[in-house]
Short mmCIF file of C-alpha atoms and ligand atoms in Angstrom, two decimals:
data_model
loop_
_atom_site.label_atom_id
_atom_site.label_comp_id
_atom_site.label_asym_id
_atom_site.label_seq_id
_atom_site.Cartn_x
_atom_site.Cartn_y
_atom_site.Cartn_z
CA MET A 1 0.00 0.00 0.00
CA THR A 2 1.34 3.43 -0.86
CA LEU A 3 0.66 6.24 1.52
CA ALA A 4 -0.23 9.70 0.44
CA VAL A 5 2.20 11.68 2.54
CA THR A 6 0.21 14.79 3.23
CA THR A 7 0.57 16.61 6.51
CA PRO A 8 -2.55 16.05 8.63
CA PRO A 9 -4.31 19.21 9.86
CA LEU A 10 -3.07 18.89 13.43
CA VAL A 11 -2.91 22.06 15.52
CA PRO A 12 -0.80 22.24 17.59
CA PHE A 13 1.44 20.04 15.50
CA PRO A 14 2.95 17.13 17.45
CA ALA A 15 6.61 16.88 18.39
CA SER A 16 7.04 13.91 16.08
CA PHE A 17 4.82 12.63 13.26
CA GLU A 18 5.22 9.91 10.65
CA ALA A 19 2.60 8.79 8.15
CA ALA A 20 1.09 5.28 8.56
CA PRO A 21 -1.93 3.39 7.19
CA PRO A 22 -5.33 4.86 8.19
CA VAL A 23 -7.87 3.08 10.39
CA HIS A 24 -11.42 3.05 9.05
CA LEU A 25 -14.15 3.42 11.65
CA THR A 26 -17.23 1.26 11.30
CA ALA A 27 -20.30 0.44 13.37
CA VAL A 28 -18.33 -2.34 15.09
CA SER A 29 -15.35 -0.17 16.01
CA ARG A 30 -15.02 0.20 19.78
CA VAL A 31 -13.18 2.53 22.11
CA ILE A 32 -11.33 0.30 24.56
CA ALA A 33 -9.76 1.83 27.66
CA PRO A 34 -8.80 0.86 31.21
CA ALA A 35 -11.10 2.07 33.97
CA ILE A 36 -8.87 5.04 34.76
CA LEU A 37 -9.17 6.36 31.17
CA GLN A 38 -12.90 5.76 30.72
CA ARG A 39 -13.72 9.46 30.83
CA GLU A 40 -11.25 10.27 28.04
CA ALA A 41 -12.50 7.27 26.04
CA GLN A 42 -16.10 8.38 26.49
CA SER A 43 -15.20 11.95 25.46
CA LEU A 44 -13.71 10.61 22.26
CA ALA A 45 -16.76 8.46 21.55
CA ASN A 46 -19.01 11.48 22.17
CA ALA A 47 -16.91 13.66 19.86
CA ILE A 48 -17.03 11.03 17.13
CA ALA A 49 -20.80 10.61 17.52
CA TRP A 50 -21.27 14.36 17.41
CA ARG A 51 -19.05 14.85 14.40
CA ILE A 52 -19.77 11.82 12.21
CA GLY A 53 -22.91 10.30 13.73
CA LEU A 54 -21.25 6.97 14.56
CA GLU A 55 -22.02 5.74 18.09
CA LEU A 56 -19.01 3.68 19.16
CA VAL A 57 -19.22 1.31 22.11
CA VAL A 58 -16.90 2.25 24.99
CA THR A 59 -15.59 -0.75 26.90
CA GLU A 60 -12.88 -1.92 29.27
CA SER A 61 -12.49 -5.25 27.46
CA SER A 62 -9.01 -5.64 26.05
CA ASP A 63 -9.29 -7.98 23.02
CA VAL A 64 -8.45 -5.33 20.48
CA THR A 65 -9.43 -5.94 16.85
CA PRO A 66 -8.80 -3.92 13.69
CA GLY A 67 -10.84 -0.73 13.51
CA ASP A 68 -10.83 -0.19 17.29
CA ILE A 69 -9.40 2.71 19.25
CA PHE A 70 -7.32 1.24 22.04
CA PHE A 71 -6.14 3.33 25.02
CA THR A 72 -3.41 2.01 27.31
CA LEU A 73 -1.82 3.62 30.31
CA ASP A 74 1.96 3.35 30.39
CA THR A 75 2.86 4.04 33.99
CA GLU A 76 6.49 3.03 33.45
CA SER A 77 7.45 6.07 31.40
CA ASP A 78 9.23 8.84 33.28
CA GLY A 79 8.57 11.50 30.64
CA SER A 80 6.13 14.42 30.81
CA ALA A 81 2.79 13.63 32.48
CA GLU A 82 1.18 15.20 29.40
CA ALA A 83 2.98 13.00 26.87
CA TYR A 84 1.22 10.49 24.65
CA GLN A 85 1.70 8.31 21.58
CA ILE A 86 -0.62 7.35 18.76
CA ASP A 87 0.15 4.51 16.36
CA THR A 88 -2.14 3.13 13.64
CA THR A 89 0.30 0.64 12.12
CA GLU A 90 -1.41 -2.45 13.63
CA GLY A 91 -4.76 -1.67 12.01
CA TYR A 92 -6.26 -0.11 15.10
CA VAL A 93 -5.63 3.24 16.75
CA ALA A 94 -3.23 2.56 19.62
CA VAL A 95 -3.14 5.42 22.12
CA THR A 96 -0.60 5.26 24.92
CA ALA A 97 -0.24 7.81 27.69
CA THR A 98 1.42 8.07 31.08
CA THR A 99 -1.54 9.82 32.72
CA ALA A 100 -5.18 10.62 32.00
CA THR A 101 -4.02 14.10 30.99
CA GLY A 102 -1.82 12.69 28.23
CA ALA A 103 -4.70 10.47 27.13
CA PHE A 104 -6.95 13.54 26.97
CA TRP A 105 -4.53 15.41 24.68
CA ALA A 106 -4.19 12.24 22.60
CA MET A 107 -7.97 12.18 22.33
CA GLN A 108 -7.90 15.75 20.96
CA THR A 109 -5.30 14.70 18.41
CA VAL A 110 -7.41 11.71 17.31
CA ARG A 111 -10.38 14.07 16.82
CA GLN A 112 -8.27 16.18 14.49
CA LEU A 113 -7.19 13.05 12.60
CA LEU A 114 -10.81 12.20 11.69
CA ASP A 115 -11.35 12.41 7.96
CA HIS A 116 -13.53 10.80 5.32
CA ASP A 117 -13.31 9.47 1.79
CA ALA A 118 -15.51 7.37 -0.48
CA ASP A 119 -15.16 4.44 1.93
CA GLY A 120 -16.38 6.43 4.90
CA TRP A 121 -14.78 7.90 8.01
CA PHE A 122 -11.28 7.03 9.14
CA VAL A 123 -8.57 8.07 11.55
CA THR A 124 -5.70 9.37 9.42
CA GLY A 125 -2.74 7.03 9.69
CA ALA A 126 -0.05 8.27 12.02
CA ARG A 127 2.78 7.40 14.34
CA ILE A 128 2.92 10.26 16.78
CA THR A 129 5.09 10.86 19.82
CA ASP A 130 4.08 14.06 21.49
CA SER A 131 4.54 16.20 24.58
CA PRO A 132 4.27 19.94 25.16
CA ARG A 133 7.00 22.54 24.98
CA TYR A 134 5.50 24.53 27.89
CA THR A 135 3.63 23.29 30.96
CA TYR A 136 1.54 26.49 31.27
CA ARG A 137 -0.60 27.02 28.16
CA GLY A 138 -3.22 29.57 29.05
CA VAL A 139 -6.21 31.41 27.79
CA MET A 140 -7.73 34.26 29.77
CA LEU A 141 -11.38 35.20 29.63
CA ASP A 142 -12.38 38.60 31.01
CA VAL A 143 -15.77 37.94 32.62
CA ALA A 144 -15.68 41.34 34.35
CA ARG A 145 -16.07 43.75 31.41
CA HIS A 146 -18.79 41.47 30.05
CA PHE A 147 -20.17 38.69 32.18
CA PHE A 148 -20.37 35.18 30.74
CA GLY A 149 -22.34 32.52 32.62
CA VAL A 150 -21.30 29.00 33.56
CA ASP A 151 -22.51 27.40 30.32
CA ASP A 152 -20.65 29.97 28.22
CA VAL A 153 -17.45 29.39 30.16
CA LYS A 154 -17.86 25.64 29.64
CA ARG A 155 -18.06 26.24 25.89
CA TYR A 156 -14.85 28.28 26.08
CA ILE A 157 -13.18 25.43 28.00
CA ASP A 158 -14.27 22.90 25.37
CA ALA A 159 -13.12 25.05 22.46
CA MET A 160 -9.75 25.81 24.05
CA SER A 161 -8.95 22.37 25.47
CA ALA A 162 -9.34 21.11 21.88
CA TYR A 163 -6.10 23.05 21.20
CA LYS A 164 -4.41 21.59 24.29
CA TYR A 165 -4.63 24.76 26.38
CA ASN A 166 -4.43 23.63 30.01
CA VAL A 167 -4.97 26.87 31.96
CA LEU A 168 -8.15 28.95 32.11
CA HIS A 169 -7.33 32.29 33.69
CA LEU A 170 -10.58 33.97 34.74
CA HIS A 171 -10.36 37.74 35.11
CA LEU A 172 -13.08 37.88 37.76
CA THR A 173 -13.04 41.49 38.88
CA ASP A 174 -12.58 44.85 37.23
CA ASP A 175 -14.00 48.37 37.24
CA GLN A 176 -17.18 47.21 35.49
CA GLY A 177 -18.17 44.24 37.66
CA TRP A 178 -17.28 41.94 40.57
CA ARG A 179 -18.14 38.44 39.39
CA LEU A 180 -17.41 36.05 42.27
CA HIS A 181 -19.57 35.98 45.37
CA SER A 182 -17.79 36.61 48.66
CA GLU A 183 -19.22 35.28 51.91
CA ALA A 184 -17.40 37.90 53.94
CA TYR A 185 -18.16 40.85 51.63
CA PRO A 186 -21.52 40.04 49.99
CA ALA A 187 -22.18 43.61 48.82
CA LEU A 188 -19.54 43.12 46.11
CA THR A 189 -21.87 40.94 44.09
CA GLU A 190 -25.11 42.37 45.53
CA LYS A 191 -24.26 45.93 44.52
CA ALA A 192 -21.45 45.74 41.97
CA SER A 193 -22.21 42.94 39.54
CA GLY A 194 -25.46 43.99 37.90
CA THR A 195 -24.05 45.61 34.79
CA SER A 196 -21.37 44.97 32.17
CA ALA A 197 -19.50 47.33 29.86
CA LEU A 198 -21.69 49.29 27.43
CA GLY A 199 -24.53 49.04 29.98
CA ASP A 200 -25.17 45.40 29.17
CA GLN A 201 -26.52 42.86 31.63
CA GLY A 202 -24.08 41.73 34.33
CA GLY A 203 -24.02 38.73 36.63
CA PHE A 204 -21.81 36.81 39.02
CA TYR A 205 -20.84 33.29 40.01
CA THR A 206 -22.11 31.80 43.24
CA ALA A 207 -19.71 29.49 45.09
CA ALA A 208 -21.55 26.57 43.47
CA ASP A 209 -21.21 28.13 39.99
CA TYR A 210 -17.50 28.63 40.47
CA ALA A 211 -17.08 25.05 41.74
CA GLU A 212 -18.94 23.84 38.65
CA ILE A 213 -16.57 25.76 36.34
CA VAL A 214 -13.50 24.47 38.19
CA ALA A 215 -14.75 20.87 38.05
CA TYR A 216 -15.66 21.12 34.37
CA ALA A 217 -12.25 22.57 33.57
CA ALA A 218 -10.57 19.76 35.53
CA SER A 219 -12.51 17.16 33.55
CA ARG A 220 -10.94 18.76 30.44
CA HIS A 221 -7.53 18.79 32.14
CA MET A 222 -7.54 22.58 32.51
CA THR A 223 -6.58 24.40 35.71
CA VAL A 224 -8.51 27.52 36.66
CA VAL A 225 -6.40 30.52 37.69
CA PRO A 226 -8.72 33.06 39.34
CA GLU A 227 -7.73 36.72 39.18
CA ILE A 228 -8.80 39.33 41.70
CA ASP A 229 -7.30 42.48 40.21
CA VAL A 230 -5.91 44.85 42.87
CA PRO A 231 -5.09 47.59 43.80
CA GLY A 232 -6.30 49.23 40.54
CA HIS A 233 -9.26 48.09 38.43
CA THR A 234 -11.34 48.25 41.62
CA HIS A 235 -14.07 50.78 40.80
CA THR A 236 -16.65 48.14 41.82
CA VAL A 237 -15.35 48.34 45.38
CA THR A 238 -16.29 52.05 45.40
CA VAL A 239 -19.86 50.92 44.75
CA ALA A 240 -19.95 48.18 47.42
CA TYR A 241 -17.41 49.18 50.10
CA PRO A 242 -16.28 52.76 49.36
CA GLU A 243 -14.43 52.85 52.70
CA PHE A 244 -11.72 50.60 51.20
CA THR A 245 -11.09 52.83 48.19
CA LYS A 246 -9.29 56.01 47.24
CA GLU A 247 -10.91 58.88 45.35
CA THR A 248 -11.29 58.32 41.60
CA VAL A 249 -8.40 59.87 39.62
CA ILE A 250 -9.53 61.05 36.19
CA MET A 251 -6.31 61.26 34.18
CA ASP A 252 -6.09 62.64 30.62
CA SER A 253 -6.09 59.15 29.08
CA VAL A 254 -9.46 58.39 30.70
CA VAL A 255 -10.95 61.65 29.40
CA GLU A 256 -9.56 61.01 25.91
CA GLY A 257 -10.89 57.42 25.87
CA ALA A 258 -14.31 58.51 27.06
CA MET A 259 -14.48 61.11 24.27
CA LEU A 260 -13.24 58.67 21.62
CA PHE A 261 -15.84 56.04 22.46
CA GLY A 262 -18.59 58.45 23.54
CA GLN A 263 -18.69 57.01 27.06
CA ALA A 264 -19.40 58.62 30.45
CA LEU A 265 -16.57 59.21 32.91
CA PRO A 266 -16.38 57.05 36.04
CA VAL A 267 -18.10 58.42 39.13
CA HIS A 268 -16.95 57.14 42.53
CA GLY A 269 -19.66 54.96 44.07
CA GLN A 270 -21.68 54.50 40.87
CA PRO A 271 -21.51 51.57 38.45
CA TYR A 272 -19.15 52.17 35.52
CA VAL A 273 -19.84 50.86 32.01
CA GLY A 274 -17.09 52.52 29.96
CA TRP A 275 -13.75 51.17 28.78
CA GLY A 276 -11.33 53.41 30.67
CA VAL A 277 -8.51 51.99 32.81
CA GLY A 278 -6.30 53.17 35.64
CA PHE A 279 -8.59 55.56 37.55
CA SER A 280 -9.49 53.42 40.58
CA SER A 281 -7.47 52.18 43.54
CA LEU A 282 -7.90 50.55 46.89
CA LYS A 283 -6.53 52.43 49.92
CA ILE A 284 -2.94 51.64 50.65
CA ASP A 285 -1.66 50.92 54.14
CA ASP A 286 -5.12 50.87 55.69
CA PRO A 287 -5.81 48.03 58.16
CA ALA A 288 -9.45 47.47 57.15
CA THR A 289 -8.54 47.38 53.45
CA ASP A 290 -5.64 45.03 54.10
CA GLU A 291 -8.02 42.73 55.98
CA PHE A 292 -10.44 42.93 53.03
CA VAL A 293 -7.69 41.95 50.58
CA SER A 294 -6.42 39.02 52.63
CA THR A 295 -9.92 37.73 53.29
CA ILE A 296 -10.86 37.83 49.62
CA PHE A 297 -7.67 35.99 48.64
CA ARG A 298 -8.29 33.40 51.37
CA GLU A 299 -11.81 32.77 50.09
CA VAL A 300 -10.70 32.52 46.47
CA ALA A 301 -7.80 30.22 47.34
CA GLN A 302 -10.11 27.92 49.31
CA ALA A 303 -12.47 27.65 46.35
CA THR A 304 -9.63 26.93 43.92
CA PRO A 305 -7.93 23.52 43.81
CA GLY A 306 -5.25 24.68 41.34
CA PRO A 307 -1.88 26.00 42.54
CA PHE A 308 -2.18 29.61 41.31
CA VAL A 309 -4.04 32.76 42.35
CA HIS A 310 -3.60 35.91 40.24
CA LEU A 311 -3.59 39.25 42.07
CA GLY A 312 -3.66 41.54 39.04
CA GLY A 313 -1.50 44.56 39.79
CA ASP A 314 -1.77 46.14 36.31
CA GLU A 315 -2.38 49.75 35.35
CA SER A 316 -2.60 51.27 38.81
CA LEU A 317 -2.07 54.63 37.20
CA GLY A 318 -3.45 56.73 40.04
CA THR A 319 -1.25 55.10 42.71
CA THR A 320 2.23 56.42 43.58
CA GLU A 321 5.16 54.06 43.02
CA GLU A 322 5.77 53.83 46.77
CA ASP A 323 2.15 53.02 47.59
CA PHE A 324 2.00 50.49 44.78
CA ALA A 325 5.15 48.75 46.03
CA ALA A 326 3.79 48.55 49.58
CA PHE A 327 0.49 47.18 48.36
CA ILE A 328 2.04 44.53 46.09
CA ALA A 329 4.29 43.35 48.94
CA LEU A 330 1.16 42.87 51.05
CA ALA A 331 -1.05 41.32 48.36
CA SER A 332 1.59 38.87 47.11
CA ARG A 333 2.16 37.73 50.69
CA ALA A 334 -1.58 37.46 51.30
CA VAL A 335 -1.77 35.04 48.36
CA GLN A 336 1.30 33.16 49.51
CA ALA A 337 -0.19 32.80 52.99
CA THR A 338 -3.01 30.76 51.44
CA GLY A 339 -0.49 28.20 50.19
CA LYS A 340 -0.91 29.22 46.53
CA THR A 341 1.66 30.61 44.15
CA ALA A 342 0.88 34.24 43.37
CA VAL A 343 0.71 35.41 39.77
CA ALA A 344 0.76 39.12 38.89
CA TRP A 345 0.88 41.30 35.78
CA HIS A 346 4.46 42.40 35.12
CA GLU A 347 4.15 45.88 36.67
CA ALA A 348 4.23 44.17 40.07
CA GLY A 349 7.87 43.40 39.32
CA LYS A 350 8.76 46.99 40.21
CA ALA A 351 7.78 46.36 43.84
CA PRO A 352 11.11 45.68 45.63
CA ASP A 353 9.37 43.61 48.29
CA LEU A 354 7.32 41.39 45.98
CA ALA A 355 6.92 37.92 47.55
CA PRO A 356 9.71 35.66 46.27
CA GLY A 357 8.51 33.01 43.84
CA THR A 358 5.69 35.13 42.40
CA ILE A 359 5.03 34.40 38.72
CA GLY A 360 4.99 37.43 36.43
CA GLN A 361 2.66 37.74 33.46
CA TYR A 362 4.31 39.92 30.81
CA TRP A 363 1.89 41.92 28.67
CA GLY A 364 4.26 44.34 26.95
CA PHE A 365 5.12 44.19 23.27
CA LEU A 366 7.57 41.86 21.52
CA GLU A 367 9.89 44.89 21.61
CA PRO A 368 9.42 45.72 25.30
CA GLN A 369 8.37 49.27 26.16
CA PRO A 370 10.80 51.18 28.44
CA GLY A 371 10.99 49.59 31.89
CA TYR A 372 8.76 46.59 31.14
CA GLU A 373 11.62 44.19 30.54
CA ASP A 374 13.23 45.05 33.89
CA GLU A 375 9.90 44.58 35.64
CA ALA A 376 9.44 41.16 34.06
CA ARG A 377 13.03 40.11 34.83
CA ALA A 378 12.55 41.05 38.50
CA PHE A 379 10.17 38.10 38.99
CA VAL A 380 12.86 35.72 37.80
CA GLU A 381 15.52 37.39 39.94
CA LYS A 382 13.26 36.78 42.96
CA GLY A 383 13.02 33.06 42.24
CA GLY A 384 9.79 33.24 40.26
CA SER A 385 9.10 32.60 36.61
CA LEU A 386 7.25 34.17 33.69
CA VAL A 387 4.15 33.60 31.61
CA LEU A 388 4.27 35.57 28.36
CA SER A 389 1.28 37.36 26.89
CA PRO A 390 2.85 39.87 24.53
CA ALA A 391 -0.08 42.16 23.74
CA ASP A 392 0.85 42.87 20.12
CA VAL A 393 0.69 39.18 19.19
CA SER A 394 -1.27 37.22 21.82
CA TYR A 395 -4.11 39.58 22.78
CA LEU A 396 -7.17 38.00 21.24
CA ASP A 397 -9.17 41.19 21.78
CA MET A 398 -7.18 43.16 19.21
CA LYS A 399 -9.13 43.77 16.00
CA PRO A 400 -8.39 41.01 13.47
CA THR A 401 -8.58 43.56 10.64
CA ALA A 402 -8.80 47.35 10.69
CA ASP A 403 -12.45 47.43 9.64
CA HIS A 404 -13.66 44.63 11.91
CA PRO A 405 -16.50 45.76 14.20
CA LEU A 406 -15.12 43.94 17.25
CA GLY A 407 -11.94 44.53 19.20
CA LEU A 408 -9.48 47.23 20.17
CA VAL A 409 -6.29 48.45 18.47
CA TRP A 410 -4.06 49.90 21.21
CA ALA A 411 -1.54 47.00 21.09
CA LYS A 412 -0.38 47.68 17.52
CA GLY A 413 -3.67 46.27 16.29
CA PRO A 414 -5.13 45.05 14.04
CA THR A 415 -3.40 41.74 14.75
CA SER A 416 -3.34 39.32 11.83
CA VAL A 417 -3.30 35.54 12.21
CA GLU A 418 0.24 35.52 10.85
CA THR A 419 1.29 38.04 13.51
CA ALA A 420 -0.32 35.90 16.23
CA TYR A 421 1.60 32.89 14.89
CA THR A 422 5.01 34.28 14.08
CA TRP A 423 6.84 34.95 17.33
CA GLU A 424 9.20 33.19 19.66
CA PRO A 425 8.77 33.38 23.47
CA THR A 426 12.50 33.27 24.25
CA ASP A 427 13.25 36.32 22.08
CA ILE A 428 11.39 38.87 24.22
CA ILE A 429 12.96 39.32 27.66
CA SER A 430 16.74 39.34 27.56
CA GLY A 431 18.97 38.08 30.34
CA ILE A 432 16.78 35.23 31.56
CA ALA A 433 17.24 31.48 31.16
CA PRO A 434 14.76 29.85 28.75
CA GLU A 435 13.52 27.68 31.67
CA ALA A 436 12.36 30.84 33.47
CA ILE A 437 9.50 30.95 30.98
CA ILE A 438 6.87 28.44 32.10
CA GLY A 439 4.46 29.24 29.34
CA VAL A 440 2.34 31.43 27.17
CA GLU A 441 -1.15 32.84 27.60
CA ALA A 442 -3.61 34.39 25.15
CA PRO A 443 -5.88 36.86 26.99
CA LEU A 444 -9.27 37.95 25.71
CA TRP A 445 -10.48 41.19 27.25
CA THR A 446 -14.16 41.73 26.66
CA GLU A 447 -14.78 45.48 26.47
CA SER A 448 -16.24 45.02 22.97
CA ALA A 449 -17.26 41.35 23.16
CA ARG A 450 -20.89 41.23 24.26
CA THR A 451 -21.82 37.64 23.33
CA MET A 452 -20.09 34.28 23.04
CA ALA A 453 -20.27 34.66 19.27
CA ASP A 454 -18.22 37.86 19.67
CA VAL A 455 -15.79 36.06 22.00
CA PHE A 456 -15.23 33.15 19.62
CA THR A 457 -14.99 35.43 16.58
CA LEU A 458 -12.14 37.33 18.25
CA ALA A 459 -10.51 34.15 19.57
CA PHE A 460 -10.43 32.00 16.43
CA PRO A 461 -8.31 31.30 14.52
CA ARG A 462 -5.70 33.30 16.48
CA ALA A 463 -6.07 31.15 19.62
CA ALA A 464 -5.08 28.15 17.49
CA ALA A 465 -1.95 30.03 16.39
CA VAL A 466 -0.87 30.82 19.96
CA ALA A 467 -1.66 27.24 21.04
CA GLU A 468 0.98 25.99 18.63
CA ILE A 469 3.57 28.38 20.07
CA ALA A 470 2.77 27.02 23.54
CA TRP A 471 2.81 23.33 22.61
CA SER A 472 4.92 22.56 19.54
CA PRO A 473 8.71 22.39 19.50
CA GLN A 474 10.41 25.59 18.42
CA ASP A 475 12.40 23.83 15.69
CA GLY A 476 9.65 21.48 14.44
CA SER A 477 9.55 21.02 10.66
CA GLU A 478 5.90 22.15 10.52
CA ARG A 479 6.38 25.13 12.82
CA THR A 480 6.02 27.56 9.92
CA TRP A 481 3.31 30.01 8.95
CA GLU A 482 2.80 28.27 5.58
CA SER A 483 2.24 24.93 7.27
CA PHE A 484 -0.01 26.38 9.98
CA ARG A 485 -2.25 28.27 7.57
CA THR A 486 -2.70 25.13 5.48
CA ARG A 487 -3.46 22.93 8.50
CA VAL A 488 -5.90 25.29 10.24
CA ALA A 489 -7.84 25.76 6.99
CA SER A 490 -9.90 22.60 7.59
CA HIS A 491 -10.81 23.39 11.19
CA PRO A 492 -14.13 25.18 10.47
CA SER A 493 -15.93 21.84 10.18
CA ALA A 494 -15.09 21.05 13.82
CA TRP A 495 -15.89 24.63 14.88
CA GLN A 496 -19.23 24.45 13.15
CA ALA A 497 -20.09 21.17 14.89
CA GLU A 498 -19.33 22.87 18.23
CA GLY A 499 -21.08 26.15 17.45
CA VAL A 500 -17.81 28.05 17.53
CA THR A 501 -17.79 31.18 15.38
CA PHE A 502 -14.51 32.42 13.92
CA HIS A 503 -13.05 35.27 11.93
CA ASN A 504 -13.13 34.33 8.29
CA SER A 505 -9.62 35.66 7.76
CA GLU A 506 -8.48 36.25 4.19
CA GLU A 507 -5.02 35.03 5.17
CA ILE A 508 -6.28 31.45 5.13
CA SER A 509 -7.78 29.48 2.22
CA TRP A 510 -10.59 28.01 4.29
CA ILE A 511 -11.98 24.61 3.42
CA PRO A 512 -15.72 25.09 3.92
CA ALA A 513 -17.34 22.94 6.62
C1 LIG B 1 -4.97 46.33 29.03
S1 LIG B 1 -2.97 44.41 29.63
C2 LIG B 1 -5.44 45.78 30.21
C3 LIG B 1 -6.88 45.55 30.36
C4 LIG B 1 -7.65 45.94 29.14
C5 LIG B 1 -6.87 45.55 27.90
C6 LIG B 1 -7.59 45.76 26.61
C7 LIG B 1 -3.59 44.54 31.04
C8 LIG B 1 -2.93 43.78 32.08
N1 LIG B 1 -4.66 45.32 31.22
O1 LIG B 1 -7.35 46.22 31.50
O2 LIG B 1 -8.87 45.29 29.17
O3 LIG B 1 -5.68 46.28 27.89
O4 LIG B 1 -6.90 45.23 25.54
#
């Protein structure tokens, strides 16, 4: 048999791929998996049923026959817990993984290998050995500027875990809304969650809602990183607990933004629905406020099984450098006291007394703006590490094209798919070891995104581009823009099956669903 050696449309592309004979799926094909991998096996069967209408039996029985999909757990391997192999050479799809997480990523790869010809549906032949470049592969959803409910967040988790993202960073609080209920400070959600940006409907998560999101993410092998953004981005606190806040500072940039977008200026104590940033701050060095901050972080940490809690720390433009430093020292220690690792936007790196080990999230440009590189490096110098979200390439809320109705442009936007794809994490911050970078994250701020259709339209296909940077080896033969644009071109059929909208970018010769 001769094999047509075409590159399968895998995104992110695996570390190693060789062509092999395909495995045709029929009504008697089964998904066989040990008890510990039943959930991954069932997910694959569900995805196949959804996509091609074939209901495969899922079983623990181990007498594999041609046409089956056969999961095995290889507990001997000492490689990455996320590693997996796929091999179709024996006439069935052999999937081997060290952990359920590896089996889950393998499952996503098998989904992308589904294809059909005159003889029906098959799993494209492959011998794959795969594991990720980075352990932290994040997407951020801003549920503060616009609120998205539990079911919407679950759809985001599904769409993003398909690209092997394993971190969901939830930006839970900002000037426009406080989205996580607090037992100790209930007025935050009672008084400061009702609206979203542009005057749209707001909302918040109860403890049960949040637990449901965390559990759903875990079932898709994603870790939730909750962010409570302090000391800036806290206008909501002026509505609920004004005693913990400073007076609103209306700087020129806020006035200019309000005029540009035709939005009202923030008023201390009243809900804010504009897009301005930097005008709000908690009080610094105030015992009651400090107690508020530590209590909120304690509550959030208790509700979060994952190892990280994000404290924000960005754009505190109305706070003096000294006050900011004092506050960050306190907030990073408050997170640490909960047993979690603190994560903060890179500005927090300028606080000399930042808690050692804090992870910095860099959001400057590929060519760092003055001072930003030093701030990012400071995290590493204090024993922490970095997650990179360069705004000019990884911000999914930048306009995809200049005339697109959604999105912003401040980070050198519009941001093309090629721009989102063509960058290298180790080329940004000089003077740090490559190992200091634990990963990459693609944030989606939702000032302009009012619906999940808006969210997905901004996210795809650029989230697929960033996913490949996070997962695939830097020197992989397919790690090129030409290869990526060809591979992603067939993804709309899966997106359509999942109800995921996308930007119909002219950079890609889309294969219609
Ligand atoms: C900057 S980057 C922000 C957000 C905005 C975003 C819009 C960063 C840490 N903060 O407050 O929503 O730009 O693109």
